Amino acid sequence: GWDLCRMLRALPQPPLVVIVSANAHENTEEARATHGYFAFVSKPVREAELIEVVRRALAGAAEPALPAAHPAP
């Protein structure tokens, strides 16, 4: 996934990428700068959070907040 993000970022009109991963420790400003993703949603996915992140991506928001990691239930 990380390699794909870098490849997409190199396109003339790169899409906004939302990462969905169980590895919440990878959700850092450094990772976002390195890999070029728009937002990160931690698993287990909360539907409302995913919908809001996708809504922001489709609206073209410039700087999304990094969502907090969610503890496992």
mmCIF file of C-alpha atoms in Angstrom:
data_model
loop_
_atom_site.group_PDB
_atom_site.id
_atom_site.type_symbol
_atom_site.label_atom_id
_atom_site.label_comp_id
_atom_site.label_asym_id
_atom_site.label_seq_id
_atom_site.Cartn_x
_atom_site.Cartn_y
_atom_site.Cartn_z
ATOM 1 C CA GLY A 1 0.000 0.000 0.000
ATOM 2 C CA TRP A 2 2.761 2.474 0.852
ATOM 3 C CA ASP A 3 4.486 1.961 -2.507
ATOM 4 C CA LEU A 4 1.176 2.503 -4.282
ATOM 5 C CA CYS A 5 0.672 5.791 -2.415
ATOM 6 C CA ARG A 6 4.063 7.038 -3.591
ATOM 7 C CA MET A 7 3.316 5.948 -7.165
ATOM 8 C CA LEU A 8 -0.067 7.689 -7.145
ATOM 9 C CA ARG A 9 1.485 10.847 -5.710
ATOM 10 C CA ALA A 10 3.834 10.970 -8.714
ATOM 11 C CA LEU A 11 0.935 11.170 -11.190
ATOM 12 C CA PRO A 12 0.230 14.529 -12.874
ATOM 13 C CA GLN A 13 -3.126 14.711 -11.034
ATOM 14 C CA PRO A 14 -2.711 12.462 -8.007
ATOM 15 C CA PRO A 15 -5.870 11.238 -6.300
ATOM 16 C CA LEU A 16 -6.385 11.669 -2.584
ATOM 17 C CA VAL A 17 -5.648 8.379 -0.820
ATOM 18 C CA VAL A 18 -7.275 7.217 2.407
ATOM 19 C CA ILE A 19 -5.345 4.479 4.209
ATOM 20 C CA VAL A 20 -7.361 1.938 6.211
ATOM 21 C CA SER A 21 -5.076 -0.119 8.428
ATOM 22 C CA ALA A 22 -4.886 -1.943 11.735
ATOM 23 C CA ASN A 23 -1.387 -0.491 12.234
ATOM 24 C CA ALA A 24 -2.410 2.716 13.985
ATOM 25 C CA HIS A 25 1.197 3.368 15.038
ATOM 26 C CA GLU A 26 1.917 4.169 11.365
ATOM 27 C CA ASN A 27 -0.435 7.169 11.496
ATOM 28 C CA THR A 28 2.129 9.952 11.825
ATOM 29 C CA GLU A 29 2.876 13.249 10.132
ATOM 30 C CA GLU A 30 6.151 11.741 8.914
ATOM 31 C CA ALA A 31 4.355 8.778 7.321
ATOM 32 C CA ARG A 32 1.853 11.081 5.637
ATOM 33 C CA ALA A 33 4.667 13.247 4.246
ATOM 34 C CA THR A 34 6.675 10.214 3.086
ATOM 35 C CA HIS A 35 3.825 8.250 1.514
ATOM 36 C CA GLY A 36 1.538 11.067 0.450
ATOM 37 C CA TYR A 37 -1.791 9.886 1.807
ATOM 38 C CA PHE A 38 -4.686 12.228 2.576
ATOM 39 C CA ALA A 39 -6.004 10.537 5.694
ATOM 40 C CA PHE A 40 -5.682 7.431 7.828
ATOM 41 C CA VAL A 41 -8.532 5.409 9.314
ATOM 42 C CA SER A 42 -7.662 2.833 11.944
ATOM 43 C CA LYS A 43 -9.256 -0.592 12.123
ATOM 44 C CA PRO A 44 -11.664 -1.538 13.449
ATOM 45 C CA VAL A 45 -13.306 0.987 11.149
ATOM 46 C CA ARG A 46 -16.067 3.137 12.545
ATOM 47 C CA GLU A 47 -18.509 3.760 9.737
ATOM 48 C CA ALA A 48 -19.148 7.400 10.679
ATOM 49 C CA GLU A 49 -15.415 8.173 10.736
ATOM 50 C CA LEU A 50 -14.797 6.536 7.344
ATOM 51 C CA ILE A 51 -17.737 8.381 5.784
ATOM 52 C CA GLU A 52 -16.476 11.713 7.158
ATOM 53 C CA VAL A 53 -12.934 11.117 5.877
ATOM 54 C CA VAL A 54 -14.198 10.159 2.420
ATOM 55 C CA ARG A 55 -16.506 13.200 2.428
ATOM 56 C CA ARG A 56 -13.514 15.460 3.191
ATOM 57 C CA ALA A 57 -11.443 13.772 0.485
ATOM 58 C CA LEU A 58 -14.182 14.208 -2.104
ATOM 59 C CA ALA A 59 -14.531 17.850 -1.078
ATOM 60 C CA GLY A 60 -10.787 18.275 -1.630
ATOM 61 C CA ALA A 61 -9.945 19.368 1.910
ATOM 62 C CA ALA A 62 -6.326 20.494 2.035
ATOM 63 C CA GLU A 63 -5.211 19.457 5.517
ATOM 64 C CA PRO A 64 -7.246 16.792 7.322
ATOM 65 C CA ALA A 65 -6.677 16.214 10.992
ATOM 66 C CA LEU A 66 -4.961 12.964 11.878
ATOM 67 C CA PRO A 67 -7.675 10.859 13.494
ATOM 68 C CA ALA A 68 -6.845 9.456 16.903
ATOM 69 C CA ALA A 69 -6.096 5.762 17.124
ATOM 70 C CA HIS A 70 -9.025 3.775 18.437
ATOM 71 C CA PRO A 71 -8.410 1.222 21.169
ATOM 72 C CA ALA A 72 -9.495 -2.305 20.377
ATOM 73 C CA PRO A 73 -12.920 -3.169 21.823
#
